[in-house]
Amino acid sequence: MSETLAAVRAETTKLRGIRGTQVSLLLFAAVSILIAALGGWSAKNALESDNPSLRSDFTPEQAGLDGILYGQLALIVFGVLVVTSEYTSGMMRVSLLAVPRRGRLYAAKMGVTALAALTASVPVTVLGYLVTQAALGSHGSSLGASGVPRALAGSVVYLTLMCLFAAGVAAIARSAVVPLAVLLPMVLAGTHILSLIGATKEMARYFPDQAGNELLTVDSPHTAFGFTVLLAWTVAAVGWGWVRQRRWDS
Amino acid sequence: MIDVQNLTKRYGQATVVDSLTFTVRPGAVTGFLGPNGAGKSTTMRMMLGLTRPDTGTARIDGRAYVDLTYPLRHVGALLETSAPHRGLTARDHLRWLAQSNRIDPGRVGQVLETVGLSDAARRRIGTFSLGMGQRLGLAAALLGDPPVLVLDEPVNGLDTEGIRWLRDLLRSMADEGRTVLISSHLMTEMALVADHLVVIGRGRLLADTGMSEFLARHGRSSVRVRTPEPERLARELASSGATVTRIPGGGLDVVGMPAADVSRIAAKGGFPLDELSTHAGSLEDTFLGVIDQAGAAHGTGVDDGTTGTTGSTGSTGTTGEEGRNSRV
């Protein structure tokens, strides 16, 4: 057990020391909160000028979670980079010399990635929500509004799982290019477009991000469904990544 | 002590390492020699649990590498294909290594000092020169103060001063009773530092013997003479059955005749001698001779009388470019 804890500490130091991963975590916080502020501010203007461009289902509570939808892109990049930083140089060999048990190394890496995503997601989610409400001014809601604590917790779970999912996909691919080329467009637009087309609407519900969005939706009736689907994707990606790691022969 | 038993690795049709058996003993510097593609790096990776052997085992003090608790405290390794992440600083790289094996964090500063990288401790590894990267790799190998060192081409990229420093370091490590295995393609360097040799070709063991025994058994010693009339003496010696080659500066290199006979023939012919000396064969020539011989005997069984078994006959197609299987 203490060997595993030592590996976890080492992975934490690696994660802190590598600039790319640090920058992506900072971007996650910056983008989420910036979009939260801009979203709140423009919604406030729209409300006060009776602008019809405002979504019909607009609620200040839901608007407080919009920043996350953009910030998550940086967190996905973070999850991918944490894993692929081992493959860009000969780092994986050094890591395996230090921690030759592949299961221990992989578990430590994934555990630290999840922990970092979780630790960053809590303040960013809460702060993003509060910033939106502040920007909305008199139209803003509160942290304790109905369904909000649950949606904020759902957001933290969603972000952590999406980050782990990305890390798992990167472990499968062993390179950053393919995971980023697939995951970023998917999350940005792909599944949203599918969900608008009648024929693919039902299918789109089962994509990790679309399913996970149920966790971010205030008072969603499908939270359990969304959580289960996203969890299944994450377990599958991390599991397949483990198979690839175990077979890795340098 | 490193114990390699019947180790075999195949990649498709190519047998890169073929039934290799040898031990690396403590208290000596053991040189691991073989031409490119002989399987040295693959063997070293199998010792360190990075590559799975098809058959056989490699044990370090009785245990497989992956079964060692905190392996960096047992084995310090440097591999050509292992490189730390370029975005880390030298200090952070050594810090995470120390943490992963619960090594005293104070060692980080010590090994940086030892390899002369203290001033570059906070620089990102991506900005390092080849030699600095090599020094950092050596620092990582020394971090856990290990009783066993496995170093693949450790002098690569080091300057003259660095090479001398490494030579002294390896010497003192061996004198302290540690096990030191190094591979190098630089024969002159190997001749200076190694006490013992393990020579492989096409993945098979060709020799496992002390340096001096290796040279005595396989080397061609020669006699060097210098005289004002080299052409005539050369004719005289050649007519008595010696093989004579002219060397620059008026000297002759005589093979196949003891120094006493050379002296007698010279005296009989009235040749004044400015120099008469015997030379053991160089490691380079001896090594190439052994490799050539093994290549010629390939397929008919090799028996050079050394301690190792050299594998069964008739297996062909055992070539494989060193490092070709290090794809990620």
Coordinates of C-alpha atoms in Angstrom, one line a residue:
Chain A
M1 CA 0.0 0.0 0.0
S2 CA 2.8 2.4 0.9
E3 CA 4.3 1.7 -2.5
T4 CA 1.1 2.8 -4.1
L5 CA 1.0 6.0 -2.0
A6 CA 4.6 6.7 -3.0
A7 CA 3.6 6.3 -6.7
V8 CA 0.6 8.7 -6.1
R9 CA 2.9 11.3 -4.6
A10 CA 5.3 11.0 -7.5
E11 CA 2.5 11.3 -10.1
T12 CA 1.4 14.5 -8.3
T13 CA 4.8 16.0 -8.5
K14 CA 5.0 15.1 -12.2
L15 CA 1.6 16.7 -12.9
R16 CA 2.7 19.9 -11.1
G17 CA 6.0 20.0 -12.9
I18 CA 4.8 19.7 -16.5
R19 CA 3.8 23.0 -17.9
G20 CA 1.3 21.8 -20.4
T21 CA -0.9 20.1 -17.8
Q22 CA -0.7 23.1 -15.5
V23 CA -1.7 25.5 -18.2
S24 CA -4.7 23.4 -19.3
L25 CA -6.0 23.4 -15.7
L26 CA -5.6 27.1 -15.4
L27 CA -7.4 27.6 -18.7
F28 CA -10.2 25.4 -17.4
A29 CA -10.7 27.8 -14.5
A30 CA -10.2 31.0 -16.5
V31 CA -12.5 30.0 -19.4
S32 CA -15.3 28.7 -17.2
I33 CA -15.4 31.8 -15.1
L34 CA -15.0 34.2 -18.0
I35 CA -17.9 32.6 -19.9
A36 CA -20.0 32.5 -16.7
A37 CA -19.5 36.3 -16.3
L38 CA -20.1 37.1 -20.0
G39 CA -23.2 34.8 -20.1
G40 CA -24.7 36.4 -17.0
W41 CA -23.9 39.9 -18.2
S42 CA -25.5 39.4 -21.7
A43 CA -28.5 37.7 -20.2
K44 CA -29.0 40.6 -17.9
N45 CA -28.9 43.1 -20.8
A46 CA -31.3 40.9 -22.8
L47 CA -33.7 40.6 -19.9
E48 CA -33.7 44.4 -19.3
S49 CA -34.3 45.3 -22.9
D50 CA -36.8 42.5 -23.5
N51 CA -34.6 41.1 -26.2
P52 CA -36.3 38.1 -27.9
S53 CA -32.9 36.4 -28.5
L54 CA -33.0 35.0 -24.9
R55 CA -33.7 31.3 -24.8
S56 CA -37.3 30.6 -24.0
D57 CA -36.2 28.2 -21.3
F58 CA -33.8 30.6 -19.7
T59 CA -33.4 30.4 -16.0
P60 CA -30.8 32.2 -14.0
E61 CA -29.9 28.9 -12.2
Q62 CA -29.2 27.0 -15.4
A63 CA -27.3 30.0 -16.8
G64 CA -25.0 29.7 -13.9
L65 CA -23.7 26.4 -15.3
D66 CA -23.1 27.5 -18.9
G67 CA -19.5 28.4 -18.3
I68 CA -18.7 24.8 -17.5
L69 CA -19.8 23.7 -21.0
Y70 CA -16.9 25.7 -22.5
G71 CA -14.4 25.3 -19.7
Q72 CA -14.6 21.5 -19.9
L73 CA -12.7 21.6 -23.2
A74 CA -9.6 22.6 -21.3
L75 CA -10.2 19.9 -18.7
I76 CA -10.4 17.3 -21.5
V77 CA -7.1 18.6 -22.9
F78 CA -5.7 18.3 -19.3
G79 CA -6.9 14.6 -19.1
V80 CA -5.3 13.8 -22.4
L81 CA -2.0 15.6 -21.7
V82 CA -1.5 13.9 -18.3
V83 CA -1.5 10.5 -20.0
T84 CA 0.3 11.4 -23.3
S85 CA 3.1 13.2 -21.6
E86 CA 4.4 9.7 -20.8
Y87 CA 4.5 8.8 -24.5
T88 CA 6.0 11.9 -26.1
S89 CA 9.5 11.2 -24.9
G90 CA 10.8 8.0 -23.4
M91 CA 9.2 9.0 -20.1
M92 CA 7.1 5.8 -19.8
R93 CA 10.3 3.8 -19.6
V94 CA 11.6 6.0 -16.7
S95 CA 8.2 5.7 -15.0
L96 CA 8.2 1.9 -15.3
L97 CA 11.7 1.7 -14.0
A98 CA 10.6 3.6 -10.9
V99 CA 7.2 1.8 -10.6
P100 CA 7.5 -1.5 -12.5
R101 CA 4.1 -2.8 -11.5
R102 CA 2.0 -1.5 -14.4
G103 CA -1.3 -1.7 -12.6
R104 CA 0.1 0.4 -9.8
L105 CA 1.5 3.0 -12.1
Y106 CA -1.7 3.2 -14.1
A107 CA -3.9 3.4 -11.1
A108 CA -1.7 6.1 -9.5
K109 CA -1.8 8.1 -12.8
M110 CA -5.6 7.9 -13.2
G111 CA -6.2 8.5 -9.5
V112 CA -4.1 11.7 -9.5
T113 CA -5.8 12.8 -12.7
A114 CA -9.3 12.3 -11.1
L115 CA -8.3 14.0 -7.9
A116 CA -6.9 17.0 -9.8
A117 CA -10.0 17.3 -11.9
L118 CA -12.2 17.0 -8.8
T119 CA -10.2 19.5 -6.8
A120 CA -10.3 22.1 -9.6
S121 CA -14.0 21.4 -10.4
V122 CA -15.4 22.3 -7.0
P123 CA -14.3 25.9 -6.7
V124 CA -14.7 26.5 -10.5
T125 CA -18.3 25.3 -10.5
V126 CA -19.3 27.2 -7.4
L127 CA -17.4 30.3 -8.4
G128 CA -18.8 30.2 -12.0
Y129 CA -22.3 30.0 -10.7
L130 CA -21.8 32.9 -8.3
V131 CA -20.2 35.0 -10.9
T132 CA -23.1 34.5 -13.3
Q133 CA -25.6 35.4 -10.6
A134 CA -23.6 38.5 -9.7
A135 CA -23.5 39.5 -13.3
L136 CA -27.3 39.0 -13.6
G137 CA -27.7 41.6 -10.8
S138 CA -31.3 41.8 -9.6
H139 CA -32.2 38.9 -11.9
G140 CA -29.7 36.6 -10.2
S141 CA -30.6 33.6 -8.1
S142 CA -28.9 32.1 -5.0
L143 CA -26.7 29.0 -4.3
G144 CA -29.5 27.5 -2.2
A145 CA -32.2 27.8 -4.9
S146 CA -34.2 24.7 -5.6
G147 CA -32.2 22.0 -7.5
V148 CA -29.0 24.1 -7.6
P149 CA -26.9 22.3 -5.0
R150 CA -27.6 19.1 -6.7
A151 CA -26.8 20.4 -10.2
L152 CA -23.5 21.9 -8.8
A153 CA -22.6 18.6 -7.3
G154 CA -23.6 17.0 -10.6
S155 CA -21.3 19.4 -12.5
V156 CA -18.3 18.3 -10.3
V157 CA -19.1 14.6 -11.0
Y158 CA -19.6 15.3 -14.7
L159 CA -16.3 17.2 -15.0
T160 CA -14.3 14.6 -13.1
L161 CA -15.7 11.7 -15.2
M162 CA -15.3 13.6 -18.5
C163 CA -11.6 14.2 -17.6
L164 CA -11.1 10.6 -16.7
F165 CA -12.8 9.5 -19.8
A166 CA -10.4 11.7 -21.9
A167 CA -7.5 10.2 -20.0
G168 CA -8.7 6.7 -20.7
V169 CA -9.1 7.5 -24.4
A170 CA -5.6 8.9 -24.4
A171 CA -4.3 5.7 -22.8
I172 CA -6.0 3.7 -25.6
A173 CA -4.5 5.9 -28.3
R174 CA -1.1 6.5 -26.6
S175 CA -1.0 9.9 -28.4
A176 CA -2.7 13.2 -28.0
V177 CA -3.7 13.9 -31.6
V178 CA -6.5 11.4 -32.1
P179 CA -8.2 11.8 -28.7
L180 CA -8.2 15.6 -29.1
A181 CA -9.4 15.5 -32.7
V182 CA -12.3 13.2 -31.6
L183 CA -13.2 14.5 -28.2
L184 CA -13.1 18.3 -28.7
P185 CA -15.3 18.5 -31.8
M186 CA -17.6 15.9 -30.2
V187 CA -18.1 18.0 -27.1
L188 CA -18.2 21.3 -28.9
A189 CA -20.8 20.6 -31.5
G190 CA -21.0 17.0 -32.8
T191 CA -23.4 15.4 -30.4
H192 CA -25.5 18.6 -30.1
I193 CA -26.0 18.5 -33.9
L194 CA -27.0 14.8 -33.6
S195 CA -29.4 15.6 -30.9
L196 CA -31.2 18.1 -33.1
I197 CA -31.7 15.6 -36.0
G198 CA -34.8 13.5 -35.5
A199 CA -33.2 10.2 -36.6
T200 CA -30.2 10.4 -34.4
K201 CA -31.8 12.1 -31.5
E202 CA -32.4 8.9 -29.5
M203 CA -28.8 7.8 -30.2
A204 CA -27.3 11.1 -29.2
R205 CA -28.6 10.7 -25.6
Y206 CA -26.1 7.9 -25.2
F207 CA -23.0 9.9 -26.0
P208 CA -20.9 10.6 -22.9
D209 CA -21.2 14.4 -23.0
Q210 CA -25.0 14.4 -23.9
A211 CA -25.7 11.9 -21.2
G212 CA -23.5 13.7 -18.8
N213 CA -25.3 17.0 -19.5
E214 CA -28.3 15.6 -17.5
L215 CA -26.1 16.0 -14.4
L216 CA -25.6 19.7 -15.2
T217 CA -29.3 20.3 -15.8
V218 CA -31.1 21.9 -12.8
D219 CA -34.0 19.7 -11.8
S220 CA -33.4 17.1 -14.6
P221 CA -35.5 14.0 -14.3
H222 CA -32.8 11.9 -16.0
T223 CA -29.9 12.5 -13.7
A224 CA -29.5 8.8 -12.8
F225 CA -29.6 7.8 -16.5
G226 CA -27.1 10.4 -17.4
F227 CA -24.7 9.4 -14.6
T228 CA -25.0 5.7 -15.5
V229 CA -24.2 6.2 -19.2
L230 CA -21.3 8.6 -18.5
L231 CA -19.9 6.3 -15.9
A232 CA -20.1 3.3 -18.3
W233 CA -18.2 5.3 -20.9
T234 CA -15.6 6.2 -18.4
V235 CA -15.1 2.7 -17.0
A236 CA -14.9 1.4 -20.6
A237 CA -12.3 3.9 -21.6
V238 CA -10.1 3.6 -18.5
G239 CA -10.5 -0.2 -18.6
W240 CA -9.4 -0.5 -22.3
G241 CA -6.6 2.0 -21.6
W242 CA -5.4 -0.4 -18.8
V243 CA -5.4 -3.3 -21.2
R244 CA -3.3 -1.3 -23.6
Q245 CA -0.9 -0.2 -20.8
R246 CA -0.5 -3.8 -19.5
R247 CA 0.4 -5.0 -23.0
W248 CA 2.8 -2.1 -23.7
D249 CA 6.2 -3.7 -24.5
S250 CA 9.0 -1.2 -24.8
Chain B
M1 CA 24.4 -9.9 -8.9
I2 CA 22.5 -10.2 -12.1
D3 CA 21.5 -13.7 -13.2
V4 CA 20.3 -14.2 -16.7
Q5 CA 19.0 -17.7 -17.5
N6 CA 18.1 -19.0 -20.9
L7 CA 16.7 -15.6 -22.0
T8 CA 15.1 -15.6 -25.5
K9 CA 13.2 -12.8 -27.3
R10 CA 11.7 -13.1 -30.7
Y11 CA 10.1 -10.3 -32.7
G12 CA 8.1 -12.1 -35.5
Q13 CA 10.6 -14.2 -37.4
A14 CA 13.7 -12.6 -35.9
T15 CA 15.2 -14.0 -32.8
V16 CA 16.9 -11.0 -31.2
V17 CA 18.1 -12.7 -28.0
D18 CA 18.7 -16.4 -28.2
S19 CA 19.0 -18.7 -25.1
L20 CA 21.3 -16.2 -23.4
T21 CA 22.7 -17.3 -20.0
F22 CA 25.3 -15.4 -18.0
T23 CA 25.8 -13.8 -14.6
V24 CA 27.1 -10.4 -13.7
R25 CA 29.1 -10.5 -10.5
P26 CA 29.5 -7.8 -7.8
G27 CA 32.8 -6.1 -7.3
A28 CA 33.7 -5.7 -10.9
V29 CA 32.8 -3.6 -13.9
T30 CA 31.4 -6.0 -16.5
G31 CA 31.4 -4.8 -20.1
F32 CA 28.5 -5.9 -22.4
L33 CA 29.8 -6.1 -25.9
G34 CA 28.3 -6.9 -29.2
P35 CA 27.8 -5.4 -32.7
N36 CA 24.8 -3.3 -33.5
G37 CA 21.7 -5.5 -33.4
A38 CA 23.3 -8.1 -31.3
G39 CA 20.6 -7.8 -28.7
K40 CA 22.3 -5.9 -26.0
S41 CA 19.6 -3.3 -25.4
T42 CA 16.9 -5.8 -25.7
T43 CA 18.6 -7.9 -23.0
M44 CA 19.0 -4.9 -20.8
R45 CA 15.3 -4.0 -21.2
M46 CA 14.4 -7.6 -20.3
M47 CA 16.5 -7.4 -17.1
L48 CA 14.6 -4.3 -16.1
G49 CA 11.1 -5.7 -16.7
L50 CA 10.4 -3.3 -19.6
T51 CA 10.3 -6.1 -22.2
R52 CA 8.8 -9.5 -21.6
P53 CA 11.1 -12.4 -22.6
D54 CA 9.6 -15.3 -24.6
T55 CA 11.5 -17.7 -22.4
G56 CA 13.9 -17.5 -19.6
T57 CA 14.4 -15.2 -16.6
A58 CA 16.5 -12.3 -15.6
R59 CA 17.0 -11.9 -11.8
I60 CA 18.6 -9.2 -9.8
D61 CA 19.8 -10.5 -6.4
G62 CA 17.4 -13.4 -6.8
R63 CA 14.3 -11.5 -7.8
A64 CA 12.7 -10.4 -11.0
Y65 CA 12.9 -6.6 -11.4
V66 CA 9.1 -6.1 -11.2
D67 CA 9.1 -7.9 -7.9
L68 CA 11.6 -5.6 -6.3
T69 CA 10.2 -3.3 -3.6
Y70 CA 11.3 0.2 -4.4
P71 CA 13.4 -0.9 -7.3
L72 CA 15.4 2.3 -7.6
R73 CA 17.1 1.4 -4.3
H74 CA 18.3 -1.9 -5.8
V75 CA 19.1 -1.0 -9.4
G76 CA 20.2 2.2 -11.1
A77 CA 19.5 2.0 -14.7
L78 CA 20.2 4.2 -17.7
L79 CA 18.7 3.2 -21.1
E80 CA 19.3 4.9 -24.4
T81 CA 15.6 5.0 -25.2
S82 CA 14.4 6.3 -21.8
A83 CA 14.2 10.1 -21.7
P84 CA 12.5 12.3 -19.1
H85 CA 9.7 14.6 -20.1
R86 CA 11.2 17.8 -21.7
G87 CA 8.9 20.1 -19.8
L88 CA 10.1 19.1 -16.3
T89 CA 13.0 20.7 -14.6
A90 CA 16.0 18.5 -13.7
R91 CA 15.1 18.9 -10.0
D92 CA 11.4 18.0 -10.4
H93 CA 12.4 15.0 -12.4
L94 CA 14.6 13.7 -9.7
R95 CA 12.1 14.7 -7.0
W96 CA 9.3 12.6 -8.4
L97 CA 11.7 9.7 -8.9
A98 CA 12.8 10.0 -5.2
Q99 CA 9.2 10.2 -4.1
S100 CA 8.1 7.1 -6.1
N101 CA 10.7 5.0 -4.2
R102 CA 10.7 6.8 -0.9
I103 CA 14.3 7.9 -1.3
D104 CA 15.5 10.7 1.0
P105 CA 14.7 14.0 -0.9
G106 CA 18.2 15.2 0.1
R107 CA 19.6 12.8 -2.4
V108 CA 18.3 15.0 -5.2
G109 CA 20.7 17.8 -4.5
Q110 CA 23.5 15.3 -3.8
V111 CA 23.3 13.5 -7.1
L112 CA 22.9 16.7 -9.0
E113 CA 26.1 17.8 -7.4
T114 CA 27.8 14.5 -8.2
V115 CA 27.1 14.8 -11.9
G116 CA 27.8 18.5 -12.0
L117 CA 24.3 19.7 -12.8
S118 CA 23.7 21.8 -9.7
D119 CA 23.6 25.0 -11.6
A120 CA 21.1 23.6 -14.1
A121 CA 18.7 22.1 -11.5
R122 CA 15.9 24.5 -12.2
R123 CA 16.2 24.4 -16.0
R124 CA 13.7 22.5 -18.1
I125 CA 15.2 19.3 -19.5
G126 CA 14.1 20.3 -23.0
T127 CA 16.9 22.9 -23.0
F128 CA 19.6 20.4 -22.1
S129 CA 22.5 19.4 -24.4
L130 CA 23.1 15.7 -25.1
G131 CA 25.8 15.6 -22.5
M132 CA 23.7 17.2 -19.8
G133 CA 20.8 14.9 -20.6
Q134 CA 23.2 12.0 -20.1
R135 CA 24.4 13.4 -16.8
L136 CA 20.9 13.7 -15.7
G137 CA 20.2 10.1 -16.6
L138 CA 23.2 9.1 -14.6
A139 CA 22.0 11.2 -11.7
A140 CA 18.7 9.3 -11.8
A141 CA 20.5 6.0 -11.8
L142 CA 22.6 7.0 -8.8
L143 CA 19.6 8.5 -6.9
G144 CA 18.7 5.4 -4.8
D145 CA 22.4 4.6 -4.0
P146 CA 21.8 1.2 -5.6
P147 CA 24.0 -1.9 -5.3
V148 CA 23.5 -2.7 -8.9
L149 CA 24.0 -0.5 -11.9
V150 CA 22.8 -1.3 -15.5
L151 CA 24.0 1.4 -17.9
D152 CA 23.4 1.3 -21.7
E153 CA 26.0 3.3 -23.6
P154 CA 26.6 5.6 -20.6
V155 CA 29.5 7.6 -22.2
N156 CA 27.3 8.8 -25.1
G157 CA 27.4 12.5 -25.4
L158 CA 29.9 13.0 -22.5
D159 CA 32.9 15.1 -23.1
T160 CA 36.5 13.9 -22.3
E161 CA 36.3 15.2 -18.8
G162 CA 32.9 13.5 -18.3
I163 CA 34.1 10.2 -19.6
R164 CA 37.0 10.3 -17.2
W165 CA 34.7 11.2 -14.4
L166 CA 32.4 8.3 -15.3
R167 CA 35.3 5.9 -15.5
D168 CA 36.5 6.8 -12.0
L169 CA 32.9 6.6 -10.7
L170 CA 32.3 3.1 -12.2
R171 CA 35.7 2.0 -10.8
S172 CA 34.9 3.2 -7.3
M173 CA 31.4 1.7 -7.5
A174 CA 32.8 -1.7 -8.3
D175 CA 35.5 -1.4 -5.6
E176 CA 32.7 -0.8 -3.1
G177 CA 31.4 -4.2 -4.1
R178 CA 28.6 -3.1 -6.3
T179 CA 27.5 -4.9 -9.5
V180 CA 28.2 -2.8 -12.6
L181 CA 27.1 -3.7 -16.1
I182 CA 27.8 -1.3 -18.9
S183 CA 27.4 -1.5 -22.7
S184 CA 29.4 0.6 -25.0
H185 CA 30.4 0.5 -28.6
L186 CA 33.6 2.4 -27.8
M187 CA 36.2 -0.4 -27.4
T188 CA 39.0 1.8 -26.2
E189 CA 36.7 3.1 -23.4
M190 CA 35.6 -0.4 -22.6
A191 CA 39.2 -1.6 -22.5
L192 CA 40.0 1.0 -19.9
V193 CA 37.1 0.4 -17.5
A194 CA 35.9 -3.2 -17.7
D195 CA 37.3 -6.1 -15.7
H196 CA 35.0 -8.7 -17.1
L197 CA 33.4 -9.1 -20.5
V198 CA 30.1 -10.6 -21.7
V199 CA 30.2 -10.7 -25.5
I200 CA 27.2 -11.5 -27.6
G201 CA 26.5 -11.7 -31.4
R202 CA 23.2 -12.3 -33.0
G203 CA 21.6 -12.7 -29.6
R204 CA 23.9 -15.5 -28.6
L205 CA 26.6 -15.6 -26.0
L206 CA 30.1 -15.6 -27.5
A207 CA 32.2 -15.1 -24.5
D208 CA 31.8 -14.6 -20.7
T209 CA 35.3 -14.1 -19.3
G210 CA 37.8 -11.8 -17.7
M211 CA 39.2 -9.0 -19.8
S212 CA 42.8 -10.3 -19.7
E213 CA 41.7 -13.9 -20.3
F214 CA 39.7 -12.7 -23.3
L215 CA 42.6 -10.9 -24.8
A216 CA 45.0 -13.8 -24.0
R217 CA 42.7 -16.4 -25.5
H218 CA 41.4 -14.6 -28.5
G219 CA 43.7 -11.7 -29.1
R220 CA 46.6 -11.8 -31.5
S221 CA 49.7 -10.5 -29.7
S222 CA 52.4 -9.0 -31.8
V223 CA 56.0 -8.0 -31.6
R224 CA 57.0 -4.5 -32.7
V225 CA 60.5 -3.9 -33.9
R226 CA 62.2 -0.8 -35.1
T227 CA 65.4 -0.8 -37.2
P228 CA 67.1 1.5 -39.7
E229 CA 66.7 -1.2 -42.4
P230 CA 63.1 -2.3 -42.1
E231 CA 62.7 -3.8 -45.7
R232 CA 65.5 -6.3 -45.3
L233 CA 64.5 -7.4 -41.8
A234 CA 60.9 -7.7 -43.0
R235 CA 62.1 -10.1 -45.7
E236 CA 64.2 -12.1 -43.3
L237 CA 61.3 -12.5 -40.8
A238 CA 58.7 -13.3 -43.5
S239 CA 61.0 -16.1 -44.9
S240 CA 61.0 -17.6 -41.4
G241 CA 57.2 -17.8 -41.4
A242 CA 56.1 -14.6 -39.6
T243 CA 53.4 -12.2 -40.9
V244 CA 55.0 -8.8 -41.1
T245 CA 53.3 -5.4 -41.7
R246 CA 55.0 -2.0 -41.9
I247 CA 53.7 0.5 -39.5
P248 CA 54.2 4.3 -39.9
G249 CA 57.5 5.6 -38.6
G250 CA 59.7 2.8 -39.9
G251 CA 58.6 0.1 -37.5
L252 CA 57.4 -3.5 -38.2
D253 CA 54.5 -5.3 -36.7
V254 CA 55.3 -9.0 -36.4
V255 CA 52.6 -11.6 -35.8
G256 CA 53.1 -15.3 -35.4
M257 CA 56.6 -15.3 -33.9
P258 CA 57.8 -14.8 -30.4
A259 CA 60.0 -11.8 -29.5
A260 CA 63.0 -14.1 -28.7
D261 CA 62.9 -15.5 -32.3
V262 CA 62.6 -12.0 -33.8
S263 CA 65.6 -10.9 -31.7
R264 CA 67.7 -13.9 -32.8
I265 CA 67.0 -13.4 -36.5
A266 CA 67.8 -9.8 -36.2
A267 CA 71.1 -10.5 -34.4
K268 CA 72.0 -13.2 -37.0
G269 CA 71.5 -10.7 -39.8
G270 CA 73.4 -8.0 -38.0
F271 CA 70.4 -5.6 -37.8
P272 CA 70.7 -2.9 -35.1
L273 CA 67.3 -2.7 -33.2
D274 CA 66.0 0.6 -31.9
E275 CA 63.0 -1.0 -30.3
L276 CA 61.8 -4.5 -29.6
S277 CA 58.5 -4.8 -27.7
T278 CA 55.6 -7.2 -27.4
H279 CA 51.9 -6.0 -27.5
A280 CA 48.8 -7.7 -26.5
G281 CA 46.1 -7.5 -29.1
S282 CA 43.8 -4.5 -28.7
L283 CA 40.3 -5.2 -27.4
E284 CA 38.9 -3.8 -30.7
D285 CA 40.8 -6.2 -32.9
T286 CA 40.1 -9.1 -30.6
F287 CA 36.4 -8.3 -30.4
L288 CA 36.2 -8.0 -34.2
G289 CA 38.0 -11.3 -34.6
V290 CA 35.6 -13.1 -32.2
I291 CA 32.6 -11.6 -34.0
D292 CA 34.0 -12.6 -37.5
Q293 CA 34.7 -16.1 -36.3
A294 CA 31.3 -16.4 -34.8
G295 CA 29.8 -15.1 -38.1
A296 CA 31.8 -17.6 -40.1
A297 CA 30.9 -20.5 -37.8
H298 CA 27.3 -19.4 -37.7
G299 CA 25.1 -22.4 -38.5
T300 CA 27.8 -24.9 -37.9
G301 CA 27.9 -24.4 -34.2
V302 CA 30.3 -22.1 -32.3
D303 CA 32.7 -23.5 -29.8
D304 CA 35.2 -21.0 -28.6
G305 CA 35.9 -22.7 -25.4
T306 CA 34.4 -20.1 -23.2
T307 CA 32.1 -20.7 -20.3
G308 CA 28.9 -20.0 -22.0
T309 CA 26.7 -22.2 -24.2
T310 CA 26.4 -20.7 -27.6
G311 CA 23.1 -22.1 -28.6
S312 CA 22.0 -24.8 -30.9
T313 CA 23.0 -25.0 -34.5
G314 CA 21.0 -24.2 -37.5
S315 CA 18.9 -21.3 -36.4
T316 CA 19.1 -18.6 -39.0
G317 CA 17.7 -15.2 -39.5
T318 CA 18.7 -14.0 -36.1
T319 CA 19.5 -10.5 -37.1
G320 CA 17.6 -7.6 -35.8
E321 CA 18.4 -4.0 -35.7
E322 CA 19.1 -2.8 -32.2
G323 CA 16.4 -0.5 -31.0
R324 CA 14.1 -1.3 -33.9
N325 CA 11.6 -2.7 -31.4
S326 CA 11.6 0.3 -29.2
R327 CA 8.7 1.9 -31.0
V328 CA 6.2 3.3 -28.6

